[in-house]
CSV table of C-alpha atoms and ligand atoms in Angstrom, one decimal:
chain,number,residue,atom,x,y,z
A,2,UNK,CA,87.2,-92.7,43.2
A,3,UNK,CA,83.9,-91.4,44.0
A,4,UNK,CA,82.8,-87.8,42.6
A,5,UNK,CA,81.9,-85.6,45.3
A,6,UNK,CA,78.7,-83.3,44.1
A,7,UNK,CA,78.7,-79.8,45.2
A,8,UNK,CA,75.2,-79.8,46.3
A,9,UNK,CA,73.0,-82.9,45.9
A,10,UNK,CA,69.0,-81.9,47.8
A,11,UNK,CA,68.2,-85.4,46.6
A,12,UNK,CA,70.7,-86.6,49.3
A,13,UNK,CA,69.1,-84.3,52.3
A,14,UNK,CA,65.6,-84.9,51.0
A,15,UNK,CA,65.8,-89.2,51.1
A,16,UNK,CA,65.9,-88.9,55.0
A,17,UNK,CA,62.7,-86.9,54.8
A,18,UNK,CA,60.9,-89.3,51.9
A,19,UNK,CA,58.1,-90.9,54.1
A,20,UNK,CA,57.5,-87.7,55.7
A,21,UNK,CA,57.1,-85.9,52.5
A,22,UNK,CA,55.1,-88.7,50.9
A,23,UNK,CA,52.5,-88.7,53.7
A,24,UNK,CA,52.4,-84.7,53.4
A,25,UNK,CA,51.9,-85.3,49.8
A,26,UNK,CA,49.3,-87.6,49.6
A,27,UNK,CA,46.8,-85.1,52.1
A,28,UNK,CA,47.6,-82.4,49.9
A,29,UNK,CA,46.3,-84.4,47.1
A,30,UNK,CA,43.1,-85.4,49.0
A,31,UNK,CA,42.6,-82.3,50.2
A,32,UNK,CA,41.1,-80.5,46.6
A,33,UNK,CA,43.0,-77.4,48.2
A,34,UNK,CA,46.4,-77.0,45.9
A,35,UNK,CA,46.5,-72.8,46.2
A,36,UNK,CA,46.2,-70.8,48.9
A,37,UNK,CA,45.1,-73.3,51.2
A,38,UNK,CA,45.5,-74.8,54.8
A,39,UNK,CA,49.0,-75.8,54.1
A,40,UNK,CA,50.1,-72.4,52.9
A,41,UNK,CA,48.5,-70.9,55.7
A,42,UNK,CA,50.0,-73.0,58.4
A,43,UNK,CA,53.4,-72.8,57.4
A,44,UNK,CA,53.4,-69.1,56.9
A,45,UNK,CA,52.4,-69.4,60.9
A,46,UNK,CA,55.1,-71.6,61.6
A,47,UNK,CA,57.5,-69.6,59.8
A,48,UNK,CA,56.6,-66.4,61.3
A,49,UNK,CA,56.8,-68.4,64.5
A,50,UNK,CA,60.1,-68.9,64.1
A,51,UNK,CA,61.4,-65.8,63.5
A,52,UNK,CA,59.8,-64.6,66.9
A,53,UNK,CA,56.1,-63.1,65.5
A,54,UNK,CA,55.1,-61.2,62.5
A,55,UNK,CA,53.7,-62.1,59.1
A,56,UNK,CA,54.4,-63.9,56.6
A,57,UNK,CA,53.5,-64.3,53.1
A,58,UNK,CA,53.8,-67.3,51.0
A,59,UNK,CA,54.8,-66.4,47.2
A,60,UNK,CA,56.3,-68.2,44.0
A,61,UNK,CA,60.0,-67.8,44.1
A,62,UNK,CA,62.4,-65.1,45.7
A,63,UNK,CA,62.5,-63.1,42.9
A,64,UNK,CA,59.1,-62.1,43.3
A,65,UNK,CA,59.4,-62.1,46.9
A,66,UNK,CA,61.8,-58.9,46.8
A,67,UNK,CA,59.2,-57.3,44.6
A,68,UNK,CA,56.7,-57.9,46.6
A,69,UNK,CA,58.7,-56.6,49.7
A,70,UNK,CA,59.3,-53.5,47.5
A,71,UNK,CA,55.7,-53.2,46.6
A,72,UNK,CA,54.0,-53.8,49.7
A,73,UNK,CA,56.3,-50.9,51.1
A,74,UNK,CA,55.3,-48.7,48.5
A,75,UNK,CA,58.4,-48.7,46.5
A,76,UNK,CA,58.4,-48.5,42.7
A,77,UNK,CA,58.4,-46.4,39.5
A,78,UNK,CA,61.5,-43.7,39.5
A,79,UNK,CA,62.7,-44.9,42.9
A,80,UNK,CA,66.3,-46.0,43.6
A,81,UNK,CA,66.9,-49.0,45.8
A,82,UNK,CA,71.1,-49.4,47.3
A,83,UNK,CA,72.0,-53.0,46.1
A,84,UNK,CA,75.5,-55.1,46.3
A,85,UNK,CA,76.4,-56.2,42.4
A,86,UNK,CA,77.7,-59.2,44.2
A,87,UNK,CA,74.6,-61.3,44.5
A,88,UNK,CA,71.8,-64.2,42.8
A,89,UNK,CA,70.2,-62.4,39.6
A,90,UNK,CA,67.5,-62.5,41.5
A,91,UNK,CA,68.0,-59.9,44.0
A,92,UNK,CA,68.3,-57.6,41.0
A,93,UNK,CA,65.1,-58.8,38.5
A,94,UNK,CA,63.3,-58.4,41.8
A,95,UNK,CA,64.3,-55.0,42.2
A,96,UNK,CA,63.8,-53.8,38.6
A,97,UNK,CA,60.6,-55.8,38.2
A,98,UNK,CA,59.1,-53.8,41.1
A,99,UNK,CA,59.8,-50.8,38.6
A,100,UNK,CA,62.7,-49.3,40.7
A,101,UNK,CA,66.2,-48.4,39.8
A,102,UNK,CA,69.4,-50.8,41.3
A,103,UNK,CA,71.9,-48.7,43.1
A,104,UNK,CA,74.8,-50.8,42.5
A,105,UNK,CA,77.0,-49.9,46.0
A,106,UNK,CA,80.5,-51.3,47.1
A,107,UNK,CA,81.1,-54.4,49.5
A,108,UNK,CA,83.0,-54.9,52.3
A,109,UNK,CA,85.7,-57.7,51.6
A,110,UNK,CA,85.4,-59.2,54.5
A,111,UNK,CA,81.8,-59.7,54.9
A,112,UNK,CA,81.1,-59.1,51.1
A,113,UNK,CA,77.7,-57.3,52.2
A,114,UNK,CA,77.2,-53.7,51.5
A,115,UNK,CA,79.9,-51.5,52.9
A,116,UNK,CA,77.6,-49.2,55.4
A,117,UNK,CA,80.3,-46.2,54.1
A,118,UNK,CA,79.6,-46.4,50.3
A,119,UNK,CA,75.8,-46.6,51.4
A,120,UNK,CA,75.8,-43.8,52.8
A,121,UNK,CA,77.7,-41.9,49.9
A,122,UNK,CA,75.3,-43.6,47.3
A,123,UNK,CA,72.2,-41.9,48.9
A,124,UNK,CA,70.5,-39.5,46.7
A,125,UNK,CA,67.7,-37.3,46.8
A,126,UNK,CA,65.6,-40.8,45.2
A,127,UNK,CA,66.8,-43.7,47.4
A,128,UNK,CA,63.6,-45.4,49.1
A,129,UNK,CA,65.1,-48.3,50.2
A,130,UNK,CA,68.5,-50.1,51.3
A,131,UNK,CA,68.6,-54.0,50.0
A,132,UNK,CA,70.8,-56.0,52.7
A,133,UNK,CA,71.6,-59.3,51.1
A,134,UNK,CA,73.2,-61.3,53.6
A,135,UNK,CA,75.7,-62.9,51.2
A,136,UNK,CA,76.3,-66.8,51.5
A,137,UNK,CA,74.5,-66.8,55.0
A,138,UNK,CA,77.4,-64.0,56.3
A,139,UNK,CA,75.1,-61.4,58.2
A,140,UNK,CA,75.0,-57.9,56.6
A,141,UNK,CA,75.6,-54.8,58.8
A,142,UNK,CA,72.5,-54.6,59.9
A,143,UNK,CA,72.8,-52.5,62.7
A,144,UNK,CA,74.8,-49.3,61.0
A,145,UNK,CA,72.4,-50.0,58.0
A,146,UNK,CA,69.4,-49.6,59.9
A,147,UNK,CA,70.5,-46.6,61.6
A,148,UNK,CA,71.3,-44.6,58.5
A,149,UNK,CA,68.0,-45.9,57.0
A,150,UNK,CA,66.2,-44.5,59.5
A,151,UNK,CA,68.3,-41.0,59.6
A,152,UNK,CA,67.5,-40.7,56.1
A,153,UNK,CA,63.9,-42.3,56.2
A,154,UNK,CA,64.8,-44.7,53.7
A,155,UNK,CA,63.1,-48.6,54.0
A,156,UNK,CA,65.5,-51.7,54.6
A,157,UNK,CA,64.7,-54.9,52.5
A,158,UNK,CA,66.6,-58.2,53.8
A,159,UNK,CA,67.3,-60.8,51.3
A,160,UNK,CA,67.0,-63.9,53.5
A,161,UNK,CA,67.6,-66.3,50.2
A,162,UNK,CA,70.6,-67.7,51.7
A,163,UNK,CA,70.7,-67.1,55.5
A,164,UNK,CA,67.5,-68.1,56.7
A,165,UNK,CA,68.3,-69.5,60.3
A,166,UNK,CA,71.0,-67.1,60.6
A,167,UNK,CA,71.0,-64.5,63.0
A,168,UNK,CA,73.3,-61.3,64.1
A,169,UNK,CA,73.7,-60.0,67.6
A,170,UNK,CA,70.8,-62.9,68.6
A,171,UNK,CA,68.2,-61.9,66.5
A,172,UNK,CA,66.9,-63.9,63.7
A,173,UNK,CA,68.3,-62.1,59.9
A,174,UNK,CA,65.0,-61.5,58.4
A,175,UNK,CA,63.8,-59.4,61.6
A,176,UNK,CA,65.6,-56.6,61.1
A,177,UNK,CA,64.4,-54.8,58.2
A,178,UNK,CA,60.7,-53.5,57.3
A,179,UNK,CA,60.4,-56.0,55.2
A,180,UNK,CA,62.4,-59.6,54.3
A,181,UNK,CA,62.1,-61.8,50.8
A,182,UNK,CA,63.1,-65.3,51.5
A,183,UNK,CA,63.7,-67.9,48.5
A,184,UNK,CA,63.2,-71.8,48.8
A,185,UNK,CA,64.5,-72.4,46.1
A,186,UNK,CA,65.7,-76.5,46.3
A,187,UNK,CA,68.9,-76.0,47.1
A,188,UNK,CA,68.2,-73.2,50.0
A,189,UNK,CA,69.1,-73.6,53.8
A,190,UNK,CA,65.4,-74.6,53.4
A,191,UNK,CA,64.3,-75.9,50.7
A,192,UNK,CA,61.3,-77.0,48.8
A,193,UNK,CA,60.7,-79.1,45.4
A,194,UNK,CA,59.8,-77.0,42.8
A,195,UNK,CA,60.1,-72.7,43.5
A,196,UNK,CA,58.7,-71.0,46.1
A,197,UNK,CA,59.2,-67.8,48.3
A,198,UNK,CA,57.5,-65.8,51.0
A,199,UNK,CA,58.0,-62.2,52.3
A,200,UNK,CA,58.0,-61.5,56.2
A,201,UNK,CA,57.5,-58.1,57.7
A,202,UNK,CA,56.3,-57.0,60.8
A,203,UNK,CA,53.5,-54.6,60.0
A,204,UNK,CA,50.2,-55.6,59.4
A,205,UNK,CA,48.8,-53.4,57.2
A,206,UNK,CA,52.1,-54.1,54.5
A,207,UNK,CA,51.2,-57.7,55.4
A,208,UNK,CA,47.6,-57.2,54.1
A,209,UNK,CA,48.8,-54.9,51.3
A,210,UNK,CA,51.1,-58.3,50.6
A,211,UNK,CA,48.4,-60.7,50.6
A,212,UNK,CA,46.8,-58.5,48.1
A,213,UNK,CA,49.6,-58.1,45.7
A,214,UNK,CA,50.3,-61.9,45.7
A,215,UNK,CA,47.2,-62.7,44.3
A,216,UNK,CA,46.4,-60.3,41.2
A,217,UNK,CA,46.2,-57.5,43.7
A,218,UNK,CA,42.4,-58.3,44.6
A,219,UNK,CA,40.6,-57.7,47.9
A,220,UNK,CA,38.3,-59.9,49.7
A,221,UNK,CA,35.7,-58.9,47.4
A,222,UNK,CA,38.1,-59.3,44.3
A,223,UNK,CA,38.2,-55.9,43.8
A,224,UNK,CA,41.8,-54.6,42.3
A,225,UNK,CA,42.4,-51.4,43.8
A,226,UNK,CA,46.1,-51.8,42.6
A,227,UNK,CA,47.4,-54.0,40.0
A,228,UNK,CA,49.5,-56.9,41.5
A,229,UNK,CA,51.4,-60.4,40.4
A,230,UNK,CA,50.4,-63.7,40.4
A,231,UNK,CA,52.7,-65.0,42.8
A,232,UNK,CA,51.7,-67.6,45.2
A,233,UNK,CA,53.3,-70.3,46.9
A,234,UNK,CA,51.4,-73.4,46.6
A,235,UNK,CA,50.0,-76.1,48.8
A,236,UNK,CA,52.1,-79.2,47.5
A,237,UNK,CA,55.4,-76.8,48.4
A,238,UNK,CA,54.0,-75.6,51.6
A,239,UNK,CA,53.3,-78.9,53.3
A,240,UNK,CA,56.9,-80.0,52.0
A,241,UNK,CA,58.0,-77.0,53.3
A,242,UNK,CA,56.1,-77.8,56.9
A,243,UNK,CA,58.0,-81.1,56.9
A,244,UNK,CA,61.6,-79.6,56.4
A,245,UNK,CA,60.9,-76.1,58.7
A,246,UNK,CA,61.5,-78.1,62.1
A,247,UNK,CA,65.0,-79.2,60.9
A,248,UNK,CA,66.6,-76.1,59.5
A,249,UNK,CA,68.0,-75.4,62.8
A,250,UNK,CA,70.1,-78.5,62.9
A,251,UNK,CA,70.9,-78.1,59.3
A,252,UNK,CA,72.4,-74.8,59.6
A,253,UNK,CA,74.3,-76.2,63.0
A,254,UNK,CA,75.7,-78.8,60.7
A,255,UNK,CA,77.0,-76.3,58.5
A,256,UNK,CA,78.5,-74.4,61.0
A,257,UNK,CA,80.3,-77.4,62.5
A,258,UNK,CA,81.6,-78.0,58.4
A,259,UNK,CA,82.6,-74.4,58.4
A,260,UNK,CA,84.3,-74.6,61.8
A,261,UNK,CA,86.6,-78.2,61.0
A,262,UNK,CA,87.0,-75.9,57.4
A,263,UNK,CA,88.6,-72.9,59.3
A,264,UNK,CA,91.1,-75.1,61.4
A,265,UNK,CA,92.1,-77.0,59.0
A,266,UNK,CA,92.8,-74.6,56.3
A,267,UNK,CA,94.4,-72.2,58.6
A,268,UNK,CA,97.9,-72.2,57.2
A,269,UNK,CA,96.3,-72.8,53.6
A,270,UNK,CA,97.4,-69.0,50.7
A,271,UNK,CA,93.7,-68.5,50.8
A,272,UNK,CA,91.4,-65.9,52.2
A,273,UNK,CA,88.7,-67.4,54.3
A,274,UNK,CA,84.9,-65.8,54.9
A,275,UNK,CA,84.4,-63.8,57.6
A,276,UNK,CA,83.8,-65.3,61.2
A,277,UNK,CA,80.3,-64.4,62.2
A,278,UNK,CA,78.3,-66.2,65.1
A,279,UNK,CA,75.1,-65.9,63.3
A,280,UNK,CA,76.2,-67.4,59.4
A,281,UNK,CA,74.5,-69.6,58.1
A,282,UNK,CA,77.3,-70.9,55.6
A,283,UNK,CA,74.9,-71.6,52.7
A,284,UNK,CA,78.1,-71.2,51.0
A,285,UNK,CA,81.8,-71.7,52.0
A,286,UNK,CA,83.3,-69.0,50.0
A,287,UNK,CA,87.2,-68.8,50.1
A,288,UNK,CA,89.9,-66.7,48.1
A,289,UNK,CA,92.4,-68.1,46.1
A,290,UNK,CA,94.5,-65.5,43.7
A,291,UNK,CA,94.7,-68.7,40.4
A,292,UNK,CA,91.3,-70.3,41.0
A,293,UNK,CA,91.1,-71.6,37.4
A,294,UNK,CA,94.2,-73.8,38.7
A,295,UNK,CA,92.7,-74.4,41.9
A,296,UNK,CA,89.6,-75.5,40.9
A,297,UNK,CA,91.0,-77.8,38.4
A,298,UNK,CA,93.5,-79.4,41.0
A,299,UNK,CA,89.5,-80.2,43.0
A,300,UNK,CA,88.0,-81.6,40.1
A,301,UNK,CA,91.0,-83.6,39.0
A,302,UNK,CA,90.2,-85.1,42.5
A,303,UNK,CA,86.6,-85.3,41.8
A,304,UNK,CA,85.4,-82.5,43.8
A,305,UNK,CA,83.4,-80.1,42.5
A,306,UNK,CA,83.0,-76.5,43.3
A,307,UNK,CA,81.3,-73.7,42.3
A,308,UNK,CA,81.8,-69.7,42.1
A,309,UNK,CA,78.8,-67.2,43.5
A,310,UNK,CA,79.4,-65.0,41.6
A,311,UNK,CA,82.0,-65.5,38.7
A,312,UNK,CA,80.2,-61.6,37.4
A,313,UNK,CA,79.1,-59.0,39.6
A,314,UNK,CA,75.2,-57.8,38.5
A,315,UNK,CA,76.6,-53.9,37.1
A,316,UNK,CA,78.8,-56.5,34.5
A,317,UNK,CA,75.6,-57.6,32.7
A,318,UNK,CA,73.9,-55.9,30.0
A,319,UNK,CA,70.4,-55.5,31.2
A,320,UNK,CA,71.5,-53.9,34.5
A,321,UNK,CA,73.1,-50.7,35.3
A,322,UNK,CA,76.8,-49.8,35.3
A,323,UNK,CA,78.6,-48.9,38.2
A,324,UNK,CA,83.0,-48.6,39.2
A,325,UNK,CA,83.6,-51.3,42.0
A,326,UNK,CA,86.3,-52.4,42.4
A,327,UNK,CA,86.1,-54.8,45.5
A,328,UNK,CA,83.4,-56.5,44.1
A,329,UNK,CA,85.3,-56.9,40.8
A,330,UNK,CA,88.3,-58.6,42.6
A,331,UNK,CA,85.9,-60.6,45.0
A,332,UNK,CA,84.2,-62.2,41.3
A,333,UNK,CA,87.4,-63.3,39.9
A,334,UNK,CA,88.7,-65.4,43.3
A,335,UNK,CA,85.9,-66.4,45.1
A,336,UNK,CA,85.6,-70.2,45.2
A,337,UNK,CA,82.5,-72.3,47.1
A,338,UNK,CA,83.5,-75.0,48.3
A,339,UNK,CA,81.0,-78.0,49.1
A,340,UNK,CA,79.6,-77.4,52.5
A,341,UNK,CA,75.4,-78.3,51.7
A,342,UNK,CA,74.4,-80.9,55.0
A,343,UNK,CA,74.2,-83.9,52.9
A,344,UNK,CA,78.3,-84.4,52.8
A,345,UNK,CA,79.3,-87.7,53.8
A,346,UNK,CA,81.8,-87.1,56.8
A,347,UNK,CA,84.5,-89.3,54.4
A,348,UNK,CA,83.8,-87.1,51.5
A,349,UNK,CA,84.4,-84.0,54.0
A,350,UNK,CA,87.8,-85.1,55.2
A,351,UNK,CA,88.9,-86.3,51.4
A,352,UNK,CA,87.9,-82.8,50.5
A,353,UNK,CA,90.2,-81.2,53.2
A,354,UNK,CA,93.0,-83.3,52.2
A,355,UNK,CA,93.0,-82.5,48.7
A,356,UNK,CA,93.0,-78.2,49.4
A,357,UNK,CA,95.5,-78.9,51.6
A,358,UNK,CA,98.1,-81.2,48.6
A,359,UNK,CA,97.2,-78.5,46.6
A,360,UNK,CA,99.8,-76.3,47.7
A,361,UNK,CA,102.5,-79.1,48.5
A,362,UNK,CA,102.0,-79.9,44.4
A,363,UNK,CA,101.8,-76.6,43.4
B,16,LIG,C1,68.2,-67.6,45.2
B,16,LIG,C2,68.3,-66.2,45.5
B,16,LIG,C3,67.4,-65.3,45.0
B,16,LIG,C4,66.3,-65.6,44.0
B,16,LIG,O1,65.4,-66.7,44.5
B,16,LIG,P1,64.6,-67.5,43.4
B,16,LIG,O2,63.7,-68.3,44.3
B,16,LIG,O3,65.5,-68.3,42.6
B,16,LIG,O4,63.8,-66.5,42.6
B,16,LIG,C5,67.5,-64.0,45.4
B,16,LIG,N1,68.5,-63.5,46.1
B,16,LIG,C6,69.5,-64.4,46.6
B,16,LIG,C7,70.6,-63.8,47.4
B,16,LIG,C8,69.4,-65.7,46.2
B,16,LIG,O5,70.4,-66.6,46.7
């Protein structure tokens, strides 16, 4: 019996290879390998594709949500409204930009921010609201937006996992003032090594943003504030150019895998995620009250799964502390199954079957 990875880029990646090679190789001619051509064109191309705007390439999403937070002028002493249930990242990125992580309750259905407990975590120091659009499910973007604006706070999007998503027709990422993207390998898209980019709107945060990226220096390399060094480079960005034209079927693939997963696990004792249009399903995160059972009955069966996330973020020692108890009952059941693009349709169905034994052997 074949094992059945959770996640294998390599797979997804080998129908791109010549592609990639050829973008390669110019990159290597080119004696441009930061900040280049490449860089520059993608960031069009991206922007493009979310309908206009800017974007900036940086070195991982991490540093993109600090740079989102920067550029908007967030920072030292100023609290940000975060979920607990979400990639480390979201919450280094935070803290690194020198503001204070607001952990705030989910909804369980969409398990992105509850608009209510937002509103009842505001506070005389909240700047900004950080939507993460949880494993591709689209946050409440509209009531999050409104309050935002009622209290004249900023809204950051983290894209990491929903890029090619959208809610109500327009693209996640769009909504916000400002939106940190990740493409990280194993991302809806994904590059080979780390890499990020922040996408706003505004031109002056995007010229503030192209500052920051790159020590903080102006065209005359002049700091007038101290930034990172955070910048996406050219090898990543023409790989990235290669893969940007095919995220749309990728994420339609995923829908289909969450669609035949829905039907078919109808009758199944386990919570399913939340039906939105717009998801991009970079995860396929179901409930299951013993998963420690449940997840061994898979891998007996040579399917692997995963958990995002087995600990919410106000759990862990270096972040703040905070009483929520949805997203404590969310981390103890949530189980993501395999639904990356690469899954061989026979691997799929043999998945499928096995969730479905599970309960007749149980
Ligand atoms: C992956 C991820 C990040 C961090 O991105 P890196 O490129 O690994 O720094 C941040 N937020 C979310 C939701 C993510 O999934």
């Amino acid at each position: 019996m074949v094992a059945i990875p959770f996640c294998a880029p390599v797979l997804r990646l080998a129908r791109y290879q010549p592609v990639i090679d050829h973008a390669l190789q110019r990159v290597v001619r080119s004696g441009h390998y930061i900040l280049g051509p490449e860089v520059a064109t993608f960031e069009r191309e991206l922007a493009e594709s979310l309908g206009g705007g800017h974007c900036i390439g940086v070195g991982n999403g991490t540093d993109a949500i600090s740079l989102a937070l920067m550029g908007l002028g967030i920072g030292a002493g100023d609290e940000v409204i975060c979920p607990a249930l979400t990639a480390h990242g979201s919450i280094v990125g935070i803290l690194r930009a020198g503001a204070i992580p607001v952990f705030t309750e989910i909804d369980p259905a969409s398990r992105c921010l509850d608009p209510d407990a937002v509103e009842q975590a505001i506070s005389p120091r909240t700047a900004a609201i950080l939507a993460v659009h949880l494993h591709g499910h689209p946050a409440a973007m509209p009531a999050l937006c409104a309050m935002a604006s009622r209290h004249r706070l900023a809204v950051v999007e983290d894209v990491a996992q929903s890029l090619g998503g959208h809610l109500n027709d327009r693209p996640l990422g769009t909504w916000g003032d400002a939106a940190a993207f990740s493409f990280y390998p194993t991302k809806n898209l994904g590059c080979l090594g780390d890499g990020g980019a922040v996408f706003t709107k505004d031109g002056a945060v995007a010229a503030r943003l192209k500052r920051l990226r790159c020590y903080g220096w102006d065209a005359q390399r002049i700091c007038h504030e101290a930034g990172m060094n955070s910048r996406l480079d050219e090898m990543q960005a023409a790989i990235l150019r290669v893969m940007l034209p095919h995220l749309g079927e990728e994420v339609a693939r995923r829908r289909t895998l969450a669609a035949r997963y829905r039907e078919a696990l109808a009758t199944c004792d386990l919570g399913l995620p939340g039906d939105a249009p717009g998801a991009t399903y970079h995860q396929f995160a179901v409930t299951v009250s013993d998963r420690h059972h449940f997840r061994t009955w898979l891998d007996a069966g040579g399917i692997a799964t995963d958990i995002h996330y087995p600990l919410g973020m106000h759990r862990m020692p270096a972040f703040p502390d905070a009483r929520l108890p949805v997203t404590d009952q969310l981390a103890q059941d949530l189980v993501s199954l395999p639904i990356q693009p690469e899954i061989a349709e026979a691997h799929f169905d043999r998945i499928v079957g096995r969730i479905v034994n599970y309960w007749s052997q149980a």
